[in-house]
PDB file of C-alpha atoms and ligand atoms in Angstrom:
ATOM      1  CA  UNK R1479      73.527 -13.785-137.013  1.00  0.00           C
ATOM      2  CA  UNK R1480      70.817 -11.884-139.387  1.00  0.00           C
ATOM      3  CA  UNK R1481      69.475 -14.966-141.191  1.00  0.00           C
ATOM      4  CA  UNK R1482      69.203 -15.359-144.913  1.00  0.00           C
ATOM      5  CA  UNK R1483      65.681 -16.075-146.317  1.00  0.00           C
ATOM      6  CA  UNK R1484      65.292 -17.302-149.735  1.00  0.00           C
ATOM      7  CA  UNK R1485      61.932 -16.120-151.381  1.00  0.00           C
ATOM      8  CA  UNK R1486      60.942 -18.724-153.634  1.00  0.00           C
ATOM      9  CA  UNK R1487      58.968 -17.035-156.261  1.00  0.00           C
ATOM     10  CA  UNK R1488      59.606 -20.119-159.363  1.00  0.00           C
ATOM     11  CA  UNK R1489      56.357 -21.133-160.817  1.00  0.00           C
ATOM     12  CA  UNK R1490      58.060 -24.544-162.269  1.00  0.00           C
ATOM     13  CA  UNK R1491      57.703 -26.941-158.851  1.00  0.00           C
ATOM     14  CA  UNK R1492      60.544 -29.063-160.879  1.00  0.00           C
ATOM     15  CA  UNK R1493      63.117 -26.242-161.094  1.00  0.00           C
ATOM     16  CA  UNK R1494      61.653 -25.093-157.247  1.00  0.00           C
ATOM     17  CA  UNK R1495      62.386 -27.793-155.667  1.00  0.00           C
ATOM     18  CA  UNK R1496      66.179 -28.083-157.083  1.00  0.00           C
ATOM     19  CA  UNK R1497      66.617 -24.774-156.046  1.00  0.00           C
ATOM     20  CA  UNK R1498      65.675 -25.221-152.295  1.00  0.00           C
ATOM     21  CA  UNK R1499      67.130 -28.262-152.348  1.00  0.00           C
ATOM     22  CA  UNK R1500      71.108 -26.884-153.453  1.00  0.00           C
ATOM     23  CA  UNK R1501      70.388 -23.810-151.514  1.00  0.00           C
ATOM     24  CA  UNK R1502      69.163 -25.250-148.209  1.00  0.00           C
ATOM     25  CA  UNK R1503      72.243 -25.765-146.686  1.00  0.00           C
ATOM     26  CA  UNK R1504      73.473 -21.843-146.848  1.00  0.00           C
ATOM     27  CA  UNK R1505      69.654 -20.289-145.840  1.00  0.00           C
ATOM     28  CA  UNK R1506      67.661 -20.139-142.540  1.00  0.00           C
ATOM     29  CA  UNK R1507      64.255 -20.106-144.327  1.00  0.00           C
ATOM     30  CA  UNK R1508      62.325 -20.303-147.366  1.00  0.00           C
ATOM     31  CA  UNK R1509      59.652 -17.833-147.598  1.00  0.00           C
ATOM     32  CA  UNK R1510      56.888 -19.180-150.346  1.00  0.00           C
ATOM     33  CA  UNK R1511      54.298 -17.054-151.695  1.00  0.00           C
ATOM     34  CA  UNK R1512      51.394 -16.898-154.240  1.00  0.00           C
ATOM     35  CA  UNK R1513      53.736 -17.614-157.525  1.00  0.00           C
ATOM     36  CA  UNK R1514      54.959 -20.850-156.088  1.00  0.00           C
ATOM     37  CA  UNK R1515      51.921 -22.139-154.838  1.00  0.00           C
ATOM     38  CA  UNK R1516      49.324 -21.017-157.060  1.00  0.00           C
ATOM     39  CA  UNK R1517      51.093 -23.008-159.911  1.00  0.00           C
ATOM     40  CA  UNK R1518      52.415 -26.305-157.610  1.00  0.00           C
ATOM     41  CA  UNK R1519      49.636 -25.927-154.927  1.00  0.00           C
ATOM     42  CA  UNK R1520      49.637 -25.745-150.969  1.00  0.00           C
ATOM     43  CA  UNK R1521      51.267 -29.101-150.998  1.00  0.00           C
ATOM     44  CA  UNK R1522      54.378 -27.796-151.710  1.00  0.00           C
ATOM     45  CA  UNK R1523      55.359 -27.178-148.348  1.00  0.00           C
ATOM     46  CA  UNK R1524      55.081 -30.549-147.451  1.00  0.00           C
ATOM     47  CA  UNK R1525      57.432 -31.807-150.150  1.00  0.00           C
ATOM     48  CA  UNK R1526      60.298 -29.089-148.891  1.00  0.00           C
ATOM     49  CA  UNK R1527      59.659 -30.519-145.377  1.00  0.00           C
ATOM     50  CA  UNK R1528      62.714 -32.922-145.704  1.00  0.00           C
ATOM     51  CA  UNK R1529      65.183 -29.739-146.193  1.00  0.00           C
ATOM     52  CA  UNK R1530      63.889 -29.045-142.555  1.00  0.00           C
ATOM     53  CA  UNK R1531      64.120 -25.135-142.620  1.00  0.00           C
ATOM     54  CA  UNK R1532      61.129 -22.775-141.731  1.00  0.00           C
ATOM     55  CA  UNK R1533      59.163 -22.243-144.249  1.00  0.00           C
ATOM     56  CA  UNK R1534      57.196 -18.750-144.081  1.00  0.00           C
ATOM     57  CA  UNK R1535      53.504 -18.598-145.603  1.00  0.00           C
ATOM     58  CA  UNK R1536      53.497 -14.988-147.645  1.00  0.00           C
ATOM     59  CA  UNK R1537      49.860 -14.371-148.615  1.00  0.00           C
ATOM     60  CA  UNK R1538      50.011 -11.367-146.992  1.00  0.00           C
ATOM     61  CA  UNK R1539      46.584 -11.685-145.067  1.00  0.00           C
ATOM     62  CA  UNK R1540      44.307  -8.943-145.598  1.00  0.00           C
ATOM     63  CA  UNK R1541      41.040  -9.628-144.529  1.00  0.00           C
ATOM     64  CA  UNK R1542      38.302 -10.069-141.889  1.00  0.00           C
ATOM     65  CA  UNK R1543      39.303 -11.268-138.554  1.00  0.00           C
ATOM     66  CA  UNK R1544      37.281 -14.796-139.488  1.00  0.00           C
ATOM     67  CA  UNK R1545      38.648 -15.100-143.178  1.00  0.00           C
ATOM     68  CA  UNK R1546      42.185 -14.132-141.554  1.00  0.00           C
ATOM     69  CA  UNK R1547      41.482 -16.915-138.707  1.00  0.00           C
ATOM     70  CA  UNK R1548      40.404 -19.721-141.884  1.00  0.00           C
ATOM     71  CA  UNK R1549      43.400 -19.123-144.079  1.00  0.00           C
ATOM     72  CA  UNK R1550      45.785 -18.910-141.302  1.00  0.00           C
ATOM     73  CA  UNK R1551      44.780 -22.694-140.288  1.00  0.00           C
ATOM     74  CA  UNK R1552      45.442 -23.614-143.233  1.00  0.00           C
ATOM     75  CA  UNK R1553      48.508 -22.536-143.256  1.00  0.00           C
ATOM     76  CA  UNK R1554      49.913 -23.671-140.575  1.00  0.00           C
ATOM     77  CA  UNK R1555      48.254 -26.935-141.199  1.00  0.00           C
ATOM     78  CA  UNK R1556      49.930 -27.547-144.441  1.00  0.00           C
ATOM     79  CA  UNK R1557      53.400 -27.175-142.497  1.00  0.00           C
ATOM     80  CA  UNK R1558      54.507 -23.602-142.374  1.00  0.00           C
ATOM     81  CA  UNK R1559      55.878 -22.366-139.466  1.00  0.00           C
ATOM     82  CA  UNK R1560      55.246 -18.449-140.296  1.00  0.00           C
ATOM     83  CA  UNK R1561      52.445 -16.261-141.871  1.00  0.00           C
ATOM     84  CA  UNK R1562      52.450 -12.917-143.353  1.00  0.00           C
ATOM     85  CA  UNK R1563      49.458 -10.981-143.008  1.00  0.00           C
ATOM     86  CA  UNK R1564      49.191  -7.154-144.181  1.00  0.00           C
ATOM     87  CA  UNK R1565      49.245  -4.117-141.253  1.00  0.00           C
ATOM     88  CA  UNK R1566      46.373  -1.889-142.855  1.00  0.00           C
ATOM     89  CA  UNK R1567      43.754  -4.194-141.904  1.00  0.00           C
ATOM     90  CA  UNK R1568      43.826  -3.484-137.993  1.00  0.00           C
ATOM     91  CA  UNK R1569      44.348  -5.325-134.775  1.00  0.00           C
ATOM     92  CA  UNK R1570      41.206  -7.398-134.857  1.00  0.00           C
ATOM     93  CA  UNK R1571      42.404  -8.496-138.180  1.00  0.00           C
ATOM     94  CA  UNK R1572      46.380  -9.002-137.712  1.00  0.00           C
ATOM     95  CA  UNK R1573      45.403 -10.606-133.709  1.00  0.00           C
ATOM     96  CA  UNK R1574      43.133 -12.991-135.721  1.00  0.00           C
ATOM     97  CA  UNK R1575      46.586 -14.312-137.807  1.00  0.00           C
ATOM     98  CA  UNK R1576      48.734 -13.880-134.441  1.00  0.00           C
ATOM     99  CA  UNK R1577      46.207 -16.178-132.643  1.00  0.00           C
ATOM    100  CA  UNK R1578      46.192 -19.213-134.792  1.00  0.00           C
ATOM    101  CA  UNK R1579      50.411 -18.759-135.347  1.00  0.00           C
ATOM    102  CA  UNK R1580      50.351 -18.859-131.712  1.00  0.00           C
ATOM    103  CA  UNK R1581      47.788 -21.677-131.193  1.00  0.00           C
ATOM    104  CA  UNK R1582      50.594 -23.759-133.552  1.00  0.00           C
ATOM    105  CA  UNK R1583      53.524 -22.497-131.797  1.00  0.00           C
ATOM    106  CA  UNK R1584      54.330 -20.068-134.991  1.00  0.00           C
ATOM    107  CA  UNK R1585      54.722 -16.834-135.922  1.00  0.00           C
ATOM    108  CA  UNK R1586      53.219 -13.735-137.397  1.00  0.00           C
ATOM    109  CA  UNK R1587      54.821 -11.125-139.230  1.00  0.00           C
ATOM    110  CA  UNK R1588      52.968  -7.993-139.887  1.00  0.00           C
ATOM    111  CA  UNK R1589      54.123  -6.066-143.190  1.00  0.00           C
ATOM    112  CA  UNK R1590      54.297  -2.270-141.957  1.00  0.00           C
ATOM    113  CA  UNK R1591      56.312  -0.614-145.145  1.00  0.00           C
ATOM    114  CA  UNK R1592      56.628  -1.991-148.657  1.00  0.00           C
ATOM    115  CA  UNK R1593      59.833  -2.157-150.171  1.00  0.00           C
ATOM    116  CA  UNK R1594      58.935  -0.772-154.063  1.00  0.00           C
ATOM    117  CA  UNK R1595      59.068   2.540-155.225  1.00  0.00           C
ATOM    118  CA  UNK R1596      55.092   3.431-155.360  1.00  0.00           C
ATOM    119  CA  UNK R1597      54.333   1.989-151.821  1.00  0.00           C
ATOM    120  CA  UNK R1598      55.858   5.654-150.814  1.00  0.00           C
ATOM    121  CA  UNK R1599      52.604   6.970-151.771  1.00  0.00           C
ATOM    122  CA  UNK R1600      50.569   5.074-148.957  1.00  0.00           C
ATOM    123  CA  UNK R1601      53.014   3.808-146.122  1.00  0.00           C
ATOM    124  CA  UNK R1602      54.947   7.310-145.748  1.00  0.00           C
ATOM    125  CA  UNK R1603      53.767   9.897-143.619  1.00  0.00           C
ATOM    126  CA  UNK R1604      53.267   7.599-140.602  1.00  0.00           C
ATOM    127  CA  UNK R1605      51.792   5.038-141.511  1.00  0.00           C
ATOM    128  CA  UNK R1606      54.310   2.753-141.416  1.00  0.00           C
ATOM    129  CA  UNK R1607      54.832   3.523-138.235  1.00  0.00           C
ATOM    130  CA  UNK R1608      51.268   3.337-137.113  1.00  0.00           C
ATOM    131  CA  UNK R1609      51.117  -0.349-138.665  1.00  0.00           C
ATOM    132  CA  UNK R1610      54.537  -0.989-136.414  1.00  0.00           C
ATOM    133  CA  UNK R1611      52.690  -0.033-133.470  1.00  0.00           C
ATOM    134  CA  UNK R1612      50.204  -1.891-134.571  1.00  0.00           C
ATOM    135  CA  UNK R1613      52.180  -4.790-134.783  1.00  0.00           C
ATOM    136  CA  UNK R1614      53.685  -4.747-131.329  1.00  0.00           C
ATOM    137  CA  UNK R1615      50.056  -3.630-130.250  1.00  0.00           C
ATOM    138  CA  UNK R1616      48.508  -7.173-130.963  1.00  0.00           C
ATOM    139  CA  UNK R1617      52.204  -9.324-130.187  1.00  0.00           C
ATOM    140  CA  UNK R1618      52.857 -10.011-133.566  1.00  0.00           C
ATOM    141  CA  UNK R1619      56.345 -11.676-134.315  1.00  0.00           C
ATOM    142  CA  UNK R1620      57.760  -9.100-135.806  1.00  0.00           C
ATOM    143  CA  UNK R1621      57.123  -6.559-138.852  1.00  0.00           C
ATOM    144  CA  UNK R1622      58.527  -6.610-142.832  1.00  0.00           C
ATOM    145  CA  UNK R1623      60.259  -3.592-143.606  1.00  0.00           C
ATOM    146  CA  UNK R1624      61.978  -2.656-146.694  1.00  0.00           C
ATOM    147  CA  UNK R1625      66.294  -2.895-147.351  1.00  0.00           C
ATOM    148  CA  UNK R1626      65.426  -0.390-150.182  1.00  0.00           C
ATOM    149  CA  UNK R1627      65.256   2.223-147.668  1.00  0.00           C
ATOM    150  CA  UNK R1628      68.043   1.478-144.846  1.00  0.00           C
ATOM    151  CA  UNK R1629      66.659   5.096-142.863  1.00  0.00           C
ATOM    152  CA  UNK R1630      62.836   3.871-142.596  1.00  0.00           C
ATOM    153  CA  UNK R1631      64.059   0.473-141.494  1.00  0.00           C
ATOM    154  CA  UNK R1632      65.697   2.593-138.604  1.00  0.00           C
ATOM    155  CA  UNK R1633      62.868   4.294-137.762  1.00  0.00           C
ATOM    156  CA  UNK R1634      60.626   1.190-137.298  1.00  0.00           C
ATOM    157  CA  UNK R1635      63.064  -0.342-135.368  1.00  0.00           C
ATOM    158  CA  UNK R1636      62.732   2.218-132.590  1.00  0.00           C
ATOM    159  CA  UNK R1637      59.089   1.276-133.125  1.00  0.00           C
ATOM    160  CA  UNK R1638      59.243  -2.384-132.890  1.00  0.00           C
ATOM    161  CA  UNK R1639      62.255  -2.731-130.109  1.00  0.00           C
ATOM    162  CA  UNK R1640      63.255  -5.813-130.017  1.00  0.00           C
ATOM    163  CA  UNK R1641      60.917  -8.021-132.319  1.00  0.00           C
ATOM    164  CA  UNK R1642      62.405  -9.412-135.040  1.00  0.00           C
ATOM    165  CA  UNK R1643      62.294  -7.292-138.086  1.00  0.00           C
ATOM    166  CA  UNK R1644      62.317  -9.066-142.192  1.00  0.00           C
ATOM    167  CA  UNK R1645      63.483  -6.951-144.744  1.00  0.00           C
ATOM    168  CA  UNK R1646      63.152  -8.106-148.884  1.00  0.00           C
ATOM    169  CA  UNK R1647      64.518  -5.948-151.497  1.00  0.00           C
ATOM    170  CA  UNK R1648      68.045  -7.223-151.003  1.00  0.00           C
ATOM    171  CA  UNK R1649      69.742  -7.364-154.515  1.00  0.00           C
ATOM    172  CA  UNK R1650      67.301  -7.199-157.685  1.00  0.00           C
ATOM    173  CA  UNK R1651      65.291  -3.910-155.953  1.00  0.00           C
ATOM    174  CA  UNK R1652      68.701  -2.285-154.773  1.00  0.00           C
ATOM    175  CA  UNK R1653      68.817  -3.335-151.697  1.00  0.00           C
ATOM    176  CA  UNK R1654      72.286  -3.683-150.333  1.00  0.00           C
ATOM    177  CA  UNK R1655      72.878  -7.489-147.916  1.00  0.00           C
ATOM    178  CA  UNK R1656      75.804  -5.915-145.469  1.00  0.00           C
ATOM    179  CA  UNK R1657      73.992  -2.897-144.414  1.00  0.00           C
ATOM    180  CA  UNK R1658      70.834  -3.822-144.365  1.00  0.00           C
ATOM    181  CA  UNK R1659      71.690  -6.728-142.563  1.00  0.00           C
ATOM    182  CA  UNK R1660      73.354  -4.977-139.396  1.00  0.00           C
ATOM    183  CA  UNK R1661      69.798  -3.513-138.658  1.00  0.00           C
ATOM    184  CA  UNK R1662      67.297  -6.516-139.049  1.00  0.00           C
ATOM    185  CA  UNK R1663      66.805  -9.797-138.115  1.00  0.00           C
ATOM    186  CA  UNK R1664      66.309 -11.636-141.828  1.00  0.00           C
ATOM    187  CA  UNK R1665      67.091 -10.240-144.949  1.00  0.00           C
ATOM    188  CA  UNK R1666      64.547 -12.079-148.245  1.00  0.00           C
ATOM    189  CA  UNK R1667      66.343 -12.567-151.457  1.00  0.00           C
ATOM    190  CA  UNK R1668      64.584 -13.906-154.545  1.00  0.00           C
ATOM    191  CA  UNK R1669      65.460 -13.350-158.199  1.00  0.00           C
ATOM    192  CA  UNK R1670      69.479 -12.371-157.062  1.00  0.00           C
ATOM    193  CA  UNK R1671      69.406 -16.328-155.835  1.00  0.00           C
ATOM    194  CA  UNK R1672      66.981 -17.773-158.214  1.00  0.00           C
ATOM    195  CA  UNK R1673      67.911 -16.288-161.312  1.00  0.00           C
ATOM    196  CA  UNK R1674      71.730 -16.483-160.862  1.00  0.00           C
ATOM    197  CA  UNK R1675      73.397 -18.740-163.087  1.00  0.00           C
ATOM    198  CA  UNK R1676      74.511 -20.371-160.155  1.00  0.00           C
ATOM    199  CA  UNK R1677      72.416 -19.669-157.431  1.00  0.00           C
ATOM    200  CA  UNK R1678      74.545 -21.898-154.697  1.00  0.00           C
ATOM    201  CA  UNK R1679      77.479 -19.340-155.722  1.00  0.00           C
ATOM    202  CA  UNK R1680      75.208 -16.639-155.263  1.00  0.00           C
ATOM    203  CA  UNK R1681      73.529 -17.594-152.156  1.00  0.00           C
ATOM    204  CA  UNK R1682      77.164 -17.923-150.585  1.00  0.00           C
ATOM    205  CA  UNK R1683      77.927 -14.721-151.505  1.00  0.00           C
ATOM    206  CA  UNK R1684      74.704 -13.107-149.698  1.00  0.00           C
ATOM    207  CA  UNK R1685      75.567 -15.541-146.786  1.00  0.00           C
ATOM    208  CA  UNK R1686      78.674 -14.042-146.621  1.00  0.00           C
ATOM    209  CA  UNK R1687      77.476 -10.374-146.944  1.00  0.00           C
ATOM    210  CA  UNK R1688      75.634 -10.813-143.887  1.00  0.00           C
ATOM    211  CA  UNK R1689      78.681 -10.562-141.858  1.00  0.00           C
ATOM    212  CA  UNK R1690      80.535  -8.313-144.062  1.00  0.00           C
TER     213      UNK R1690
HETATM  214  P1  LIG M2204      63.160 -10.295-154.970  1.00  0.00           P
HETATM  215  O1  LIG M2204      64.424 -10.440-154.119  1.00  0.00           O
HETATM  216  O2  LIG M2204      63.156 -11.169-156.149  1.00  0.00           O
HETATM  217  O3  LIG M2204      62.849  -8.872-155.266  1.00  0.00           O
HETATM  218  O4  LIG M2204      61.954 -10.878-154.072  1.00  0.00           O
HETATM  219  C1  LIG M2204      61.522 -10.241-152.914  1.00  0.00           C
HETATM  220  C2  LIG M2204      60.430 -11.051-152.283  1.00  0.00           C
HETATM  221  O5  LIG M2204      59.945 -10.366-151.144  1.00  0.00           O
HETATM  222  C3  LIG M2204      59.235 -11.315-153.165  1.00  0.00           C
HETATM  223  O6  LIG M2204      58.683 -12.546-152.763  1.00  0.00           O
HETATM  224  C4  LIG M2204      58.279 -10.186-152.801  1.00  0.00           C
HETATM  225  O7  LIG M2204      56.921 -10.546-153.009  1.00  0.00           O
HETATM  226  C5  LIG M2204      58.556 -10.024-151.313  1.00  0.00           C
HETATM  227  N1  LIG M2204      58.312  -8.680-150.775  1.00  0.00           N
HETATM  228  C6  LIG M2204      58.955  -7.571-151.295  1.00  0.00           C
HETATM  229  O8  LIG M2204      59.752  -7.667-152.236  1.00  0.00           O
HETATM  230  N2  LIG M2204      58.697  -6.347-150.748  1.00  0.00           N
HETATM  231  C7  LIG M2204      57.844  -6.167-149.716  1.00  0.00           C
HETATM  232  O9  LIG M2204      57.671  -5.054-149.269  1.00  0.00           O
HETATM  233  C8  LIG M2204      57.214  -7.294-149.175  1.00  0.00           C
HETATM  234  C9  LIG M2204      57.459  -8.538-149.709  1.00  0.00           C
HETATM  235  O10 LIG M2204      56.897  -9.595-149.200  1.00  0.00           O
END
């Protein structure tokens, strides 16, 4: 089944860590990024290690192969079994985050198309689907694509074959769970889950969509 991703994007650890905690049993992973951990710190990862889901490292990587290799360690060091790293940087750059997920038995997902309205202006006209190739070029995991646009997630699909595609934009950017989940592999849903007034009600309900 498509799994269900929450992105954790609270900057109060306190109110974080309730969340993941009443939501873990309905989600395959937790996807933390730079709002989460630049206001509880890299540590945080070990303290959702007793919910025992994957939890995905979203810095989006976007630098020099060496820089890449660095932050990737650390990463994966502090417990995450995923990275993000960005597409436009090339495939000495992406191999350098695919080489240390590898080394720790993780993964690497490569974003190839934004899912908000201005990212139009840069990934359309093919490069999206250069960064797919990209992607599959150096063995990445798999590629994020975005559930705001069903018809580009498609296209990178016939791209990407097989490898496992993560879509956000499910819910607060438009993006609609059911359909979007019959063409990837995970959809990523923040704010709908963490801003609901009952985000174990709302989680269900996304669960639920999946199959829908
Ligand atoms: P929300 O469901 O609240 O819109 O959150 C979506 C999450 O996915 C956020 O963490 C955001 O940074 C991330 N994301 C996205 O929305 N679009 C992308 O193209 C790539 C992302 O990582």
């Amino acid at each position: 089944m498509t799994e269900l991703i929450l992105a954790l994007d609270v900057t109060d650890k306190k109110q974080a860590l309730k969340i993941a905690e009443a939501c873990a049993p309905h989600l395959d992973a937790i996807k933390l990024g730079y709002p989460l951990i630049l206001s509880s710190g890299l540590s945080i990862a070990g303290e959702l290690e007793e919910l025992d889901k994957p939890l995905i490292a979203d810095f989006k990587v976007a630098d020099i192969p060496n820089t890449n290799k660095l932050i990737a360690e650390q990463v994966f060091d502090a417990g995450f079994s995923s990275i993000i790293c960005h597409g436009f940087i090339g495939a000495d750059a992406i191999r350098a985050c695919v080489d240390v997920a590898a080394d720790y038995g993780g993964a690497c997902f490569v974003v190839a198309e934004m899912s908000h309205p201005g990212a139009t202006a840069f990934f359309h006209g093919g490069t999206a689907e250069k960064i797919a190739a990209l992607a599959v070029e150096c063995e990445a995991d798999g590629i994020i694509a975005p559930a705001t646009r069903p018809e580009r997630v498609t296209i990178l699909r016939e791209i990407v074959g097989r490898r496992k595609i993560l879509s956000p934009g499910v819910g607060a950017q438009g993006g609609d769970a059911s359909t979007v989940a019959k063409l990837v592999d995970g959809i990523i849903v923040g704010r709908a889950i963490y801003e609901a007034k009952d985000p174990v009600t709302a989680i269900t309900e996304f669960s639920a969509a999946r199959t829908a």
